[in-house]
Structure formats: structure tokens, C-alpha cells
């Protein structure tokens, strides 16, 4: 009989990604309500040291799959290994972060297991029948669908920054199980040779708690420096609207919106962004939205918690100076 909530943990350079800690924290709360267990599965090379972190974050059981072939994420290898682990463990639910890797891996796993997938969810709870129910935005965020399934396991990817991370409990202990990486040869059709990661002192866009984004109102790529100055003072990531990316002012990896990245920071500062529905679909889940635009009729003000009608080239530098004063106090 299916039992337990399984978290597929993402790690990078032996650091557990924040979204995985969010999932462990929320799964722990739900498990405490329902009497279920929380199982964390981590893949990679030299990852034994991550087990105490996962236990402290809420896992009752940590499955470690350590193999050189899993050192870097590989679609085929990870799908092959996790398909067998999930069938062996028979969990009630399998949760992954809605990251680049999660969005690549989850549908392949769902197909192998013959189950459905609730993708890009922004909430989960227990219904009256003690089933996990997931909430996901539809129609560019204009409505929400509530999804569940009678088939087990139920699988979902969860948008980063959806849940708070519970402080780790160093006294928590977990059963640690080491499994062999059983990879089917047919799944190794592609071999990852190298991963090139651009160095940046700013947080990754989808996991950032604060994002400063610029749109068409930036007037050119050279003006993004004023947003970068503000971002560096407040520890934010820098984003861009589709209009700015299409104009060649920023690379696509910075694009927030329906055809870019979906984000849910605590604070989203939109500078010179009109508020097209495609952009709102990517940042509408932000806890607080601050809009800076010289057009008082801009649609972005309809979703903003705070709005500043003014020239961003005057307002943003003033904000930067004021935040510097607060940081230096």
C-alpha cells in the first residue's frame, strides 16, 4: 500500500537547493498531520554529507544514490534510477521543484510510471478524504485549478518560493539508505561532458526573495546598471520583461513572464514595465509588488501593492541611496 511523501532533492555543488528545503518543510507539516513519513531522495557523487542536512530539514528517511554517472544532472540516467526507486518505495506522493531540472525530469518520470503530473503548483493541502490536493494557476494566473488523483503516487512540481523554509532541527535523525545506481543502458543515449555556469554574486532568479526587473521603459541596455546597483544593495536578482529581451537589452535567461521564467519572490520591483498579461503570468504570485512607471494608467499598477508614478531614472537612484543608508546603519 502506498505510503509516505517522497521529495526528489536537487543539489548543486553539494549544496541542497532552497526549493528542496521548502518541499521538505511543507511535507513535514503535512506528514505530521496525516501520520505519513517523509522520504528524501538525493542523487549525485560524494553526497553522503547531505544526509544530516536533509534529516534536520524534515526527512524521516534519506535515500542516497551515489555514482559518478550521476555527478551532473542527466535526463536519461536520473529518470532510469528514480523510476526504479519510486516503484520500490511506493510513496503516496512524489514532489519536485518546478526548476529547469524538475520540469525536464517530472514528465518523463510520470510517463514511465503511468501516472499524471500536476505541474507548476503554488499550493498543496490535505482534503477531507486525506488526499493531497494541489493548486496551480491557469489562464495566465487569472484562475486556479485544484487537482488531486486516485492513482498513486500523485506527482507534482512546486514553484520555488511557494513555502517557507522551517529552521533545521539538528537533533532530528533519519534512516539513511544507500542504493545502487541501476541505470539502463538504453537511457544513456546522451553523455553530459561539461556544465558551464556563469559566475554571479546575485541570487538565482527563480529562487530570489527580491527581484528588480526592467522593461521597455529602460530605453536601452546601458541603463540596466541603475537596476543592478539597486539589486546589489538589497541582495536582489535582476530580471527583465519580454519587451526588453526581444530588444536585445538582456539575455533570455533574465526574462520573467509566460515565455520566460515564473517567479514568486517576497518583493518584486517592476521598473518601466507596463504590465502585459504575459508578464503578470510570470510574477503575479509575488508576495509584494512595487511598480515604478511614469504612466499612471499602466496596467502594472492594477496588481501592484505599492506604486510610484514617476521617472524611473530619478526614482531608482533615490531608492538605492535610501537603502544604502539603511544597510549601513
PDB file of C-alpha atoms in Angstrom:
ATOM      1  CA  UNK A   1       0.000   0.000   0.000  1.00  0.00           C
ATOM      2  CA  UNK A   2       1.344   3.418  -0.993  1.00  0.00           C
ATOM      3  CA  UNK A   3       2.655   5.425   1.945  1.00  0.00           C
ATOM      4  CA  UNK A   4       4.838   8.457   2.540  1.00  0.00           C
ATOM      5  CA  UNK A   5       5.738  11.702   0.765  1.00  0.00           C
ATOM      6  CA  UNK A   6       8.854  11.486  -1.385  1.00  0.00           C
ATOM      7  CA  UNK A   7      10.941  14.562  -2.197  1.00  0.00           C
ATOM      8  CA  UNK A   8      13.344  14.391  -5.134  1.00  0.00           C
ATOM      9  CA  UNK A   9      16.135  16.609  -3.831  1.00  0.00           C
ATOM     10  CA  UNK A  10      18.100  18.937  -6.073  1.00  0.00           C
ATOM     11  CA  UNK A  11      21.665  19.688  -5.095  1.00  0.00           C
ATOM     12  CA  UNK A  12      24.342  21.726  -6.777  1.00  0.00           C
ATOM     13  CA  UNK A  13      27.989  21.513  -5.739  1.00  0.00           C
ATOM     14  CA  UNK A  14      26.922  19.602  -2.606  1.00  0.00           C
ATOM     15  CA  UNK A  15      24.511  22.357  -1.599  1.00  0.00           C
ATOM     16  CA  UNK A  16      20.814  21.485  -1.292  1.00  0.00           C
ATOM     17  CA  UNK A  17      18.772  23.907  -3.363  1.00  0.00           C
ATOM     18  CA  UNK A  18      16.346  26.125  -1.493  1.00  0.00           C
ATOM     19  CA  UNK A  19      13.272  24.751  -3.267  1.00  0.00           C
ATOM     20  CA  UNK A  20      14.067  21.261  -1.964  1.00  0.00           C
ATOM     21  CA  UNK A  21      14.267  22.606   1.592  1.00  0.00           C
ATOM     22  CA  UNK A  22      10.897  24.295   1.041  1.00  0.00           C
ATOM     23  CA  UNK A  23       9.367  20.990  -0.066  1.00  0.00           C
ATOM     24  CA  UNK A  24      10.840  19.117   2.898  1.00  0.00           C
ATOM     25  CA  UNK A  25       9.493  21.744   5.307  1.00  0.00           C
ATOM     26  CA  UNK A  26       5.962  21.629   3.894  1.00  0.00           C
ATOM     27  CA  UNK A  27       5.976  17.838   3.527  1.00  0.00           C
ATOM     28  CA  UNK A  28       6.976  17.574   7.198  1.00  0.00           C
ATOM     29  CA  UNK A  29       3.961  19.671   8.238  1.00  0.00           C
ATOM     30  CA  UNK A  30       1.585  17.553   6.155  1.00  0.00           C
ATOM     31  CA  UNK A  31       3.158  14.300   7.327  1.00  0.00           C
ATOM     32  CA  UNK A  32       2.712  15.336  10.953  1.00  0.00           C
ATOM     33  CA  UNK A  33      -0.996  15.909  10.265  1.00  0.00           C
ATOM     34  CA  UNK A  34      -1.558  12.608   8.473  1.00  0.00           C
ATOM     35  CA  UNK A  35       0.890  10.242  10.154  1.00  0.00           C
ATOM     36  CA  UNK A  36       2.866   9.796   6.937  1.00  0.00           C
ATOM     37  CA  UNK A  37       6.646   9.673   6.630  1.00  0.00           C
ATOM     38  CA  UNK A  38       8.877  11.957   4.559  1.00  0.00           C
ATOM     39  CA  UNK A  39      11.437  10.347   2.274  1.00  0.00           C
ATOM     40  CA  UNK A  40      14.191  12.418   0.652  1.00  0.00           C
ATOM     41  CA  UNK A  41      15.990  11.012  -2.382  1.00  0.00           C
ATOM     42  CA  UNK A  42      19.277  12.612  -3.390  1.00  0.00           C
ATOM     43  CA  UNK A  43      21.429  11.689  -6.383  1.00  0.00           C
ATOM     44  CA  UNK A  44      24.972  12.704  -7.257  1.00  0.00           C
ATOM     45  CA  UNK A  45      28.580  11.931  -6.434  1.00  0.00           C
ATOM     46  CA  UNK A  46      30.144  12.286  -2.988  1.00  0.00           C
ATOM     47  CA  UNK A  47      26.800  13.262  -1.466  1.00  0.00           C
ATOM     48  CA  UNK A  48      26.824  11.298   1.808  1.00  0.00           C
ATOM     49  CA  UNK A  49      27.371  14.517   3.748  1.00  0.00           C
ATOM     50  CA  UNK A  50      23.955  15.831   2.663  1.00  0.00           C
ATOM     51  CA  UNK A  51      22.026  13.243   4.687  1.00  0.00           C
ATOM     52  CA  UNK A  52      22.220  15.129   8.042  1.00  0.00           C
ATOM     53  CA  UNK A  53      21.000  18.324   6.342  1.00  0.00           C
ATOM     54  CA  UNK A  54      18.009  16.530   4.854  1.00  0.00           C
ATOM     55  CA  UNK A  55      17.213  14.857   8.168  1.00  0.00           C
ATOM     56  CA  UNK A  56      17.374  18.177  10.017  1.00  0.00           C
ATOM     57  CA  UNK A  57      15.060  19.674   7.397  1.00  0.00           C
ATOM     58  CA  UNK A  58      12.303  17.110   7.993  1.00  0.00           C
ATOM     59  CA  UNK A  59      13.152  13.799   6.315  1.00  0.00           C
ATOM     60  CA  UNK A  60      12.443  10.547   8.183  1.00  0.00           C
ATOM     61  CA  UNK A  61      14.363   8.540   5.612  1.00  0.00           C
ATOM     62  CA  UNK A  62      17.131   9.616   3.242  1.00  0.00           C
ATOM     63  CA  UNK A  63      17.900   7.528   0.178  1.00  0.00           C
ATOM     64  CA  UNK A  64      21.389   8.278  -1.128  1.00  0.00           C
ATOM     65  CA  UNK A  65      22.319   7.195  -4.648  1.00  0.00           C
ATOM     66  CA  UNK A  66      25.990   7.968  -5.147  1.00  0.00           C
ATOM     67  CA  UNK A  67      27.546   7.295  -8.551  1.00  0.00           C
ATOM     68  CA  UNK A  68      29.947   9.049 -10.911  1.00  0.00           C
ATOM     69  CA  UNK A  69      27.336   8.814 -13.691  1.00  0.00           C
ATOM     70  CA  UNK A  70      25.033  10.954 -11.545  1.00  0.00           C
ATOM     71  CA  UNK A  71      27.584  13.664 -10.721  1.00  0.00           C
ATOM     72  CA  UNK A  72      25.766  16.074 -13.050  1.00  0.00           C
ATOM     73  CA  UNK A  73      22.073  16.035 -13.904  1.00  0.00           C
ATOM     74  CA  UNK A  74      21.349  13.764 -16.859  1.00  0.00           C
ATOM     75  CA  UNK A  75      17.783  13.257 -18.048  1.00  0.00           C
ATOM     76  CA  UNK A  76      18.192   9.602 -19.017  1.00  0.00           C
ATOM     77  CA  UNK A  77      20.245   8.479 -16.024  1.00  0.00           C
ATOM     78  CA  UNK A  78      18.106  10.261 -13.429  1.00  0.00           C
ATOM     79  CA  UNK A  79      14.869   9.013 -14.991  1.00  0.00           C
ATOM     80  CA  UNK A  80      16.163   5.436 -15.062  1.00  0.00           C
ATOM     81  CA  UNK A  81      17.280   5.435 -11.423  1.00  0.00           C
ATOM     82  CA  UNK A  82      14.295   7.276  -9.951  1.00  0.00           C
ATOM     83  CA  UNK A  83      11.756   5.178 -11.832  1.00  0.00           C
ATOM     84  CA  UNK A  84      13.071   2.095 -10.022  1.00  0.00           C
ATOM     85  CA  UNK A  85      13.330   3.827  -6.633  1.00  0.00           C
ATOM     86  CA  UNK A  86       9.743   5.122  -6.780  1.00  0.00           C
ATOM     87  CA  UNK A  87       8.417   1.689  -7.778  1.00  0.00           C
ATOM     88  CA  UNK A  88      10.333   0.112  -4.910  1.00  0.00           C
ATOM     89  CA  UNK A  89       9.309   2.637  -2.239  1.00  0.00           C
ATOM     90  CA  UNK A  90       5.663   3.049  -3.388  1.00  0.00           C
ATOM     91  CA  UNK A  91       5.104   6.537  -1.941  1.00  0.00           C
ATOM     92  CA  UNK A  92       1.748   8.313  -1.760  1.00  0.00           C
ATOM     93  CA  UNK A  93       3.200  11.392  -3.440  1.00  0.00           C
ATOM     94  CA  UNK A  94       6.351  12.455  -5.288  1.00  0.00           C
ATOM     95  CA  UNK A  95       7.319  16.134  -5.208  1.00  0.00           C
ATOM     96  CA  UNK A  96       9.925  18.008  -7.233  1.00  0.00           C
ATOM     97  CA  UNK A  97      10.819  21.676  -7.580  1.00  0.00           C
ATOM     98  CA  UNK A  98       9.475  23.386 -10.687  1.00  0.00           C
ATOM     99  CA  UNK A  99      13.015  24.205 -11.778  1.00  0.00           C
ATOM    100  CA  UNK A 100      14.712  23.592 -15.112  1.00  0.00           C
ATOM    101  CA  UNK A 101      15.710  20.100 -13.976  1.00  0.00           C
ATOM    102  CA  UNK A 102      12.354  19.407 -12.323  1.00  0.00           C
ATOM    103  CA  UNK A 103      10.401  20.434 -15.409  1.00  0.00           C
ATOM    104  CA  UNK A 104      12.603  18.185 -17.519  1.00  0.00           C
ATOM    105  CA  UNK A 105      12.545  15.179 -15.188  1.00  0.00           C
ATOM    106  CA  UNK A 106       8.978  15.076 -13.813  1.00  0.00           C
ATOM    107  CA  UNK A 107       7.052  14.442 -17.058  1.00  0.00           C
ATOM    108  CA  UNK A 108       9.459  11.679 -18.055  1.00  0.00           C
ATOM    109  CA  UNK A 109       9.066  10.008 -14.670  1.00  0.00           C
ATOM    110  CA  UNK A 110       5.281  10.358 -14.835  1.00  0.00           C
ATOM    111  CA  UNK A 111       5.240   8.687 -18.247  1.00  0.00           C
ATOM    112  CA  UNK A 112       7.421   5.796 -17.042  1.00  0.00           C
ATOM    113  CA  UNK A 113       5.204   5.289 -14.008  1.00  0.00           C
ATOM    114  CA  UNK A 114       1.962   5.669 -15.949  1.00  0.00           C
ATOM    115  CA  UNK A 115       0.651   8.464 -13.740  1.00  0.00           C
ATOM    116  CA  UNK A 116      -0.425  12.074 -14.146  1.00  0.00           C
ATOM    117  CA  UNK A 117       1.514  15.195 -13.233  1.00  0.00           C
ATOM    118  CA  UNK A 118       0.393  18.446 -11.604  1.00  0.00           C
ATOM    119  CA  UNK A 119       2.948  20.997 -12.780  1.00  0.00           C
ATOM    120  CA  UNK A 120       3.971  24.440 -11.500  1.00  0.00           C
ATOM    121  CA  UNK A 121       1.817  24.235  -8.368  1.00  0.00           C
ATOM    122  CA  UNK A 122       1.624  27.093  -5.886  1.00  0.00           C
ATOM    123  CA  UNK A 123      -0.027  25.288  -3.002  1.00  0.00           C
ATOM    124  CA  UNK A 124      -0.859  21.902  -1.538  1.00  0.00           C
ATOM    125  CA  UNK A 125      -3.092  20.732   1.282  1.00  0.00           C
ATOM    126  CA  UNK A 126      -4.939  17.706   2.644  1.00  0.00           C
ATOM    127  CA  UNK A 127      -8.577  17.359   1.605  1.00  0.00           C
ATOM    128  CA  UNK A 128     -11.448  15.774   3.570  1.00  0.00           C
ATOM    129  CA  UNK A 129     -10.521  12.330   2.232  1.00  0.00           C
ATOM    130  CA  UNK A 130      -6.928  12.769   3.458  1.00  0.00           C
ATOM    131  CA  UNK A 131      -5.683  13.111  -0.120  1.00  0.00           C
ATOM    132  CA  UNK A 132      -3.085  15.628  -1.198  1.00  0.00           C
ATOM    133  CA  UNK A 133      -4.648  18.383  -3.294  1.00  0.00           C
ATOM    134  CA  UNK A 134      -2.542  20.753  -5.377  1.00  0.00           C
ATOM    135  CA  UNK A 135      -3.323  24.294  -6.500  1.00  0.00           C
ATOM    136  CA  UNK A 136      -1.933  25.614  -9.773  1.00  0.00           C
ATOM    137  CA  UNK A 137      -2.585  28.825 -11.714  1.00  0.00           C
ATOM    138  CA  UNK A 138      -4.327  28.592 -15.095  1.00  0.00           C
ATOM    139  CA  UNK A 139      -5.273  31.079 -17.817  1.00  0.00           C
ATOM    140  CA  UNK A 140      -2.132  33.152 -17.193  1.00  0.00           C
ATOM    141  CA  UNK A 141      -2.876  33.332 -13.474  1.00  0.00           C
ATOM    142  CA  UNK A 142      -6.472  34.532 -13.813  1.00  0.00           C
ATOM    143  CA  UNK A 143      -7.838  31.416 -12.085  1.00  0.00           C
ATOM    144  CA  UNK A 144      -6.664  28.440 -10.047  1.00  0.00           C
ATOM    145  CA  UNK A 145      -7.248  24.724 -10.558  1.00  0.00           C
ATOM    146  CA  UNK A 146      -7.328  22.324  -7.605  1.00  0.00           C
ATOM    147  CA  UNK A 147      -6.010  18.926  -8.589  1.00  0.00           C
ATOM    148  CA  UNK A 148      -5.868  15.501  -6.992  1.00  0.00           C
ATOM    149  CA  UNK A 149      -5.766  11.919  -8.222  1.00  0.00           C
ATOM    150  CA  UNK A 150      -6.971   8.482  -7.191  1.00  0.00           C
ATOM    151  CA  UNK A 151      -3.840   6.961  -8.746  1.00  0.00           C
ATOM    152  CA  UNK A 152      -0.761   6.572  -6.588  1.00  0.00           C
ATOM    153  CA  UNK A 153       1.706   8.043  -6.443  1.00  0.00           C
ATOM    154  CA  UNK A 154       0.457  11.511  -7.227  1.00  0.00           C
ATOM    155  CA  UNK A 155       3.273  13.620  -8.676  1.00  0.00           C
ATOM    156  CA  UNK A 156       3.684  17.393  -8.685  1.00  0.00           C
ATOM    157  CA  UNK A 157       6.257  20.072  -9.327  1.00  0.00           C
ATOM    158  CA  UNK A 158       6.119  23.045  -6.954  1.00  0.00           C
ATOM    159  CA  UNK A 159       7.056  26.599  -7.863  1.00  0.00           C
ATOM    160  CA  UNK A 160      10.116  27.878  -5.926  1.00  0.00           C
ATOM    161  CA  UNK A 161       9.407  30.330  -3.080  1.00  0.00           C
ATOM    162  CA  UNK A 162       5.940  28.868  -2.549  1.00  0.00           C
ATOM    163  CA  UNK A 163       6.585  27.624   1.004  1.00  0.00           C
ATOM    164  CA  UNK A 164       8.720  28.970   3.854  1.00  0.00           C
ATOM    165  CA  UNK A 165      11.756  27.002   4.940  1.00  0.00           C
ATOM    166  CA  UNK A 166      11.453  25.702   8.501  1.00  0.00           C
ATOM    167  CA  UNK A 167      14.604  26.214  10.597  1.00  0.00           C
ATOM    168  CA  UNK A 168      16.604  22.963  10.683  1.00  0.00           C
ATOM    169  CA  UNK A 169      16.432  20.772  13.760  1.00  0.00           C
ATOM    170  CA  UNK A 170      19.924  19.400  14.316  1.00  0.00           C
ATOM    171  CA  UNK A 171      18.564  16.856  16.786  1.00  0.00           C
ATOM    172  CA  UNK A 172      16.418  15.155  14.122  1.00  0.00           C
ATOM    173  CA  UNK A 173      17.656  11.764  12.984  1.00  0.00           C
ATOM    174  CA  UNK A 174      16.752   9.908   9.803  1.00  0.00           C
ATOM    175  CA  UNK A 175      17.237   6.423   8.478  1.00  0.00           C
ATOM    176  CA  UNK A 176      19.912   6.608   5.761  1.00  0.00           C
ATOM    177  CA  UNK A 177      19.705   4.033   2.968  1.00  0.00           C
ATOM    178  CA  UNK A 178      22.324   3.742   0.242  1.00  0.00           C
ATOM    179  CA  UNK A 179      21.066   2.450  -3.074  1.00  0.00           C
ATOM    180  CA  UNK A 180      22.994   1.379  -6.157  1.00  0.00           C
ATOM    181  CA  UNK A 181      22.516   3.444  -9.299  1.00  0.00           C
ATOM    182  CA  UNK A 182      20.754   0.947 -11.545  1.00  0.00           C
ATOM    183  CA  UNK A 183      20.906   2.726 -14.902  1.00  0.00           C
ATOM    184  CA  UNK A 184      19.554   1.057 -18.021  1.00  0.00           C
ATOM    185  CA  UNK A 185      21.972   1.242 -20.942  1.00  0.00           C
ATOM    186  CA  UNK A 186      19.134   2.441 -23.187  1.00  0.00           C
ATOM    187  CA  UNK A 187      18.803   5.542 -21.003  1.00  0.00           C
ATOM    188  CA  UNK A 188      22.401   6.608 -21.547  1.00  0.00           C
ATOM    189  CA  UNK A 189      21.954   7.792 -25.109  1.00  0.00           C
ATOM    190  CA  UNK A 190      23.381  11.194 -24.167  1.00  0.00           C
ATOM    191  CA  UNK A 191      26.505  11.784 -22.078  1.00  0.00           C
ATOM    192  CA  UNK A 192      26.987  15.112 -20.328  1.00  0.00           C
ATOM    193  CA  UNK A 193      30.579  16.233 -20.810  1.00  0.00           C
ATOM    194  CA  UNK A 194      30.660  19.627 -19.159  1.00  0.00           C
ATOM    195  CA  UNK A 195      28.500  22.136 -17.308  1.00  0.00           C
ATOM    196  CA  UNK A 196      29.335  25.817 -17.704  1.00  0.00           C
ATOM    197  CA  UNK A 197      27.819  28.049 -15.039  1.00  0.00           C
ATOM    198  CA  UNK A 198      28.080  31.822 -15.266  1.00  0.00           C
ATOM    199  CA  UNK A 199      29.540  33.265 -12.078  1.00  0.00           C
ATOM    200  CA  UNK A 200      27.311  35.786 -10.320  1.00  0.00           C
ATOM    201  CA  UNK A 201      27.118  37.190  -6.820  1.00  0.00           C
ATOM    202  CA  UNK A 202      23.379  37.755  -7.233  1.00  0.00           C
ATOM    203  CA  UNK A 203      20.830  35.067  -6.331  1.00  0.00           C
ATOM    204  CA  UNK A 204      19.347  32.807  -8.998  1.00  0.00           C
ATOM    205  CA  UNK A 205      16.257  34.434 -10.489  1.00  0.00           C
ATOM    206  CA  UNK A 206      13.679  31.750  -9.645  1.00  0.00           C
ATOM    207  CA  UNK A 207      14.887  31.388  -6.035  1.00  0.00           C
ATOM    208  CA  UNK A 208      15.477  35.054  -5.204  1.00  0.00           C
ATOM    209  CA  UNK A 209      13.495  36.645  -2.370  1.00  0.00           C
ATOM    210  CA  UNK A 210      13.783  40.059  -4.049  1.00  0.00           C
ATOM    211  CA  UNK A 211      13.776  40.789  -7.779  1.00  0.00           C
ATOM    212  CA  UNK A 212      14.319  44.097  -9.553  1.00  0.00           C
ATOM    213  CA  UNK A 213      13.030  43.939 -13.139  1.00  0.00           C
ATOM    214  CA  UNK A 214      13.189  46.373 -16.023  1.00  0.00           C
ATOM    215  CA  UNK A 215      11.042  46.696 -19.124  1.00  0.00           C
ATOM    216  CA  UNK A 216      10.749  48.822 -22.237  1.00  0.00           C
ATOM    217  CA  UNK A 217      10.978  51.918 -20.073  1.00  0.00           C
ATOM    218  CA  UNK A 218      14.681  51.220 -19.501  1.00  0.00           C
ATOM    219  CA  UNK A 219      15.249  52.650 -23.033  1.00  0.00           C
ATOM    220  CA  UNK A 220      18.412  50.633 -23.627  1.00  0.00           C
ATOM    221  CA  UNK A 221      20.814  48.014 -22.244  1.00  0.00           C
ATOM    222  CA  UNK A 222      23.223  50.619 -20.876  1.00  0.00           C
ATOM    223  CA  UNK A 223      20.608  51.798 -18.376  1.00  0.00           C
ATOM    224  CA  UNK A 224      20.275  48.457 -16.588  1.00  0.00           C
ATOM    225  CA  UNK A 225      23.228  49.476 -14.435  1.00  0.00           C
ATOM    226  CA  UNK A 226      20.904  51.540 -12.234  1.00  0.00           C
ATOM    227  CA  UNK A 227      18.795  48.434 -11.557  1.00  0.00           C
ATOM    228  CA  UNK A 228      21.919  46.390 -10.892  1.00  0.00           C
ATOM    229  CA  UNK A 229      23.137  48.996  -8.383  1.00  0.00           C
ATOM    230  CA  UNK A 230      19.825  48.755  -6.502  1.00  0.00           C
ATOM    231  CA  UNK A 231      19.839  44.966  -6.694  1.00  0.00           C
ATOM    232  CA  UNK A 232      23.343  44.733  -5.236  1.00  0.00           C
ATOM    233  CA  UNK A 233      22.415  46.947  -2.290  1.00  0.00           C
ATOM    234  CA  UNK A 234      19.316  44.930  -1.315  1.00  0.00           C
ATOM    235  CA  UNK A 235      20.585  41.464  -2.303  1.00  0.00           C
ATOM    236  CA  UNK A 236      18.220  41.071  -5.238  1.00  0.00           C
ATOM    237  CA  UNK A 237      18.248  39.298  -8.581  1.00  0.00           C
ATOM    238  CA  UNK A 238      17.792  41.263 -11.791  1.00  0.00           C
ATOM    239  CA  UNK A 239      15.025  40.396 -14.262  1.00  0.00           C
ATOM    240  CA  UNK A 240      13.582  41.738 -17.478  1.00  0.00           C
ATOM    241  CA  UNK A 241      10.324  41.840 -19.400  1.00  0.00           C
ATOM    242  CA  UNK A 242       9.875  40.190 -22.780  1.00  0.00           C
ATOM    243  CA  UNK A 243       9.981  43.591 -24.483  1.00  0.00           C
ATOM    244  CA  UNK A 244      13.449  44.239 -23.054  1.00  0.00           C
ATOM    245  CA  UNK A 245      14.682  40.766 -24.017  1.00  0.00           C
ATOM    246  CA  UNK A 246      13.234  40.963 -27.530  1.00  0.00           C
ATOM    247  CA  UNK A 247      15.008  44.300 -27.943  1.00  0.00           C
ATOM    248  CA  UNK A 248      18.292  42.581 -27.135  1.00  0.00           C
ATOM    249  CA  UNK A 249      18.863  44.519 -23.940  1.00  0.00           C
ATOM    250  CA  UNK A 250      19.053  41.435 -21.687  1.00  0.00           C
ATOM    251  CA  UNK A 251      19.592  37.723 -22.310  1.00  0.00           C
ATOM    252  CA  UNK A 252      16.589  35.384 -22.295  1.00  0.00           C
ATOM    253  CA  UNK A 253      17.705  33.821 -19.002  1.00  0.00           C
ATOM    254  CA  UNK A 254      16.625  37.071 -17.302  1.00  0.00           C
ATOM    255  CA  UNK A 255      13.118  37.098 -18.815  1.00  0.00           C
ATOM    256  CA  UNK A 256      10.196  36.941 -16.418  1.00  0.00           C
ATOM    257  CA  UNK A 257       6.830  36.004 -17.867  1.00  0.00           C
ATOM    258  CA  UNK A 258       4.768  33.395 -19.640  1.00  0.00           C
ATOM    259  CA  UNK A 259       7.526  32.673 -22.167  1.00  0.00           C
ATOM    260  CA  UNK A 260      10.317  33.204 -19.658  1.00  0.00           C
ATOM    261  CA  UNK A 261      10.714  32.276 -16.011  1.00  0.00           C
ATOM    262  CA  UNK A 262       7.960  32.118 -13.428  1.00  0.00           C
ATOM    263  CA  UNK A 263       8.970  33.672 -10.117  1.00  0.00           C
ATOM    264  CA  UNK A 264       7.388  34.132  -6.698  1.00  0.00           C
ATOM    265  CA  UNK A 265       9.657  36.384  -4.624  1.00  0.00           C
ATOM    266  CA  UNK A 266       8.719  38.165  -1.436  1.00  0.00           C
ATOM    267  CA  UNK A 267       9.316  41.506  -3.175  1.00  0.00           C
ATOM    268  CA  UNK A 268       9.116  42.261  -6.902  1.00  0.00           C
ATOM    269  CA  UNK A 269      10.113  45.753  -8.063  1.00  0.00           C
ATOM    270  CA  UNK A 270       8.904  46.443 -11.612  1.00  0.00           C
ATOM    271  CA  UNK A 271      10.660  49.368 -13.273  1.00  0.00           C
ATOM    272  CA  UNK A 272       9.354  50.712 -16.559  1.00  0.00           C
ATOM    273  CA  UNK A 273       7.160  47.648 -17.092  1.00  0.00           C
ATOM    274  CA  UNK A 274       3.686  48.269 -18.491  1.00  0.00           C
ATOM    275  CA  UNK A 275       2.112  45.089 -17.060  1.00  0.00           C
ATOM    276  CA  UNK A 276       1.212  42.980 -20.084  1.00  0.00           C
ATOM    277  CA  UNK A 277      -0.728  39.838 -19.147  1.00  0.00           C
ATOM    278  CA  UNK A 278       2.181  37.642 -20.286  1.00  0.00           C
ATOM    279  CA  UNK A 279       4.480  39.361 -17.780  1.00  0.00           C
ATOM    280  CA  UNK A 280       1.934  39.223 -14.965  1.00  0.00           C
ATOM    281  CA  UNK A 281       1.630  35.466 -15.520  1.00  0.00           C
ATOM    282  CA  UNK A 282       5.281  35.106 -14.556  1.00  0.00           C
ATOM    283  CA  UNK A 283       5.368  37.285 -11.445  1.00  0.00           C
ATOM    284  CA  UNK A 284       1.785  37.528 -10.218  1.00  0.00           C
ATOM    285  CA  UNK A 285       2.486  35.177  -7.296  1.00  0.00           C
ATOM    286  CA  UNK A 286       4.934  37.654  -5.738  1.00  0.00           C
ATOM    287  CA  UNK A 287       4.076  38.464  -2.128  1.00  0.00           C
ATOM    288  CA  UNK A 288       4.523  42.232  -2.619  1.00  0.00           C
ATOM    289  CA  UNK A 289       4.765  44.113  -5.901  1.00  0.00           C
ATOM    290  CA  UNK A 290       6.178  47.622  -6.236  1.00  0.00           C
ATOM    291  CA  UNK A 291       5.657  49.361  -9.591  1.00  0.00           C
ATOM    292  CA  UNK A 292       7.620  52.364 -10.854  1.00  0.00           C
ATOM    293  CA  UNK A 293       6.231  53.877 -14.048  1.00  0.00           C
ATOM    294  CA  UNK A 294       5.659  57.393 -15.342  1.00  0.00           C
ATOM    295  CA  UNK A 295       2.342  56.357 -16.925  1.00  0.00           C
ATOM    296  CA  UNK A 296      -0.343  56.451 -14.206  1.00  0.00           C
ATOM    297  CA  UNK A 297      -2.605  54.303 -16.418  1.00  0.00           C
ATOM    298  CA  UNK A 298      -0.084  51.463 -16.780  1.00  0.00           C
ATOM    299  CA  UNK A 299      -1.668  48.078 -16.131  1.00  0.00           C
ATOM    300  CA  UNK A 300       1.100  47.124 -13.702  1.00  0.00           C
ATOM    301  CA  UNK A 301      -0.496  49.437 -11.110  1.00  0.00           C
ATOM    302  CA  UNK A 302      -3.607  47.237 -11.091  1.00  0.00           C
ATOM    303  CA  UNK A 303      -1.636  44.395  -9.476  1.00  0.00           C
ATOM    304  CA  UNK A 304       0.899  46.440  -7.501  1.00  0.00           C
ATOM    305  CA  UNK A 305       0.726  46.689  -3.715  1.00  0.00           C
ATOM    306  CA  UNK A 306       2.656  49.957  -3.903  1.00  0.00           C
ATOM    307  CA  UNK A 307       3.007  52.239  -6.909  1.00  0.00           C
ATOM    308  CA  UNK A 308       5.290  55.159  -7.696  1.00  0.00           C
ATOM    309  CA  UNK A 309       4.258  57.358 -10.616  1.00  0.00           C
ATOM    310  CA  UNK A 310       7.481  58.921 -11.769  1.00  0.00           C
ATOM    311  CA  UNK A 311      10.581  58.709 -13.931  1.00  0.00           C
ATOM    312  CA  UNK A 312      12.439  55.510 -13.016  1.00  0.00           C
ATOM    313  CA  UNK A 313      15.749  57.239 -13.848  1.00  0.00           C
ATOM    314  CA  UNK A 314      15.065  59.608 -10.950  1.00  0.00           C
ATOM    315  CA  UNK A 315      13.229  57.255  -8.579  1.00  0.00           C
ATOM    316  CA  UNK A 316      15.507  54.195  -8.678  1.00  0.00           C
ATOM    317  CA  UNK A 317      18.756  56.047  -7.795  1.00  0.00           C
ATOM    318  CA  UNK A 318      16.930  57.706  -4.881  1.00  0.00           C
ATOM    319  CA  UNK A 319      15.752  54.294  -3.650  1.00  0.00           C
ATOM    320  CA  UNK A 320      19.292  52.954  -3.958  1.00  0.00           C
ATOM    321  CA  UNK A 321      20.694  55.765  -1.822  1.00  0.00           C
ATOM    322  CA  UNK A 322      17.985  55.331   0.830  1.00  0.00           C
ATOM    323  CA  UNK A 323      18.561  51.568   1.018  1.00  0.00           C
ATOM    324  CA  UNK A 324      22.309  52.161   1.342  1.00  0.00           C
ATOM    325  CA  UNK A 325      21.609  54.280   4.410  1.00  0.00           C
ATOM    326  CA  UNK A 326      19.523  51.502   5.946  1.00  0.00           C
ATOM    327  CA  UNK A 327      22.161  48.867   5.175  1.00  0.00           C
ATOM    328  CA  UNK A 328      24.920  50.989   6.718  1.00  0.00           C
ATOM    329  CA  UNK A 329      23.009  51.735   9.924  1.00  0.00           C
TER     330      UNK A 329
END
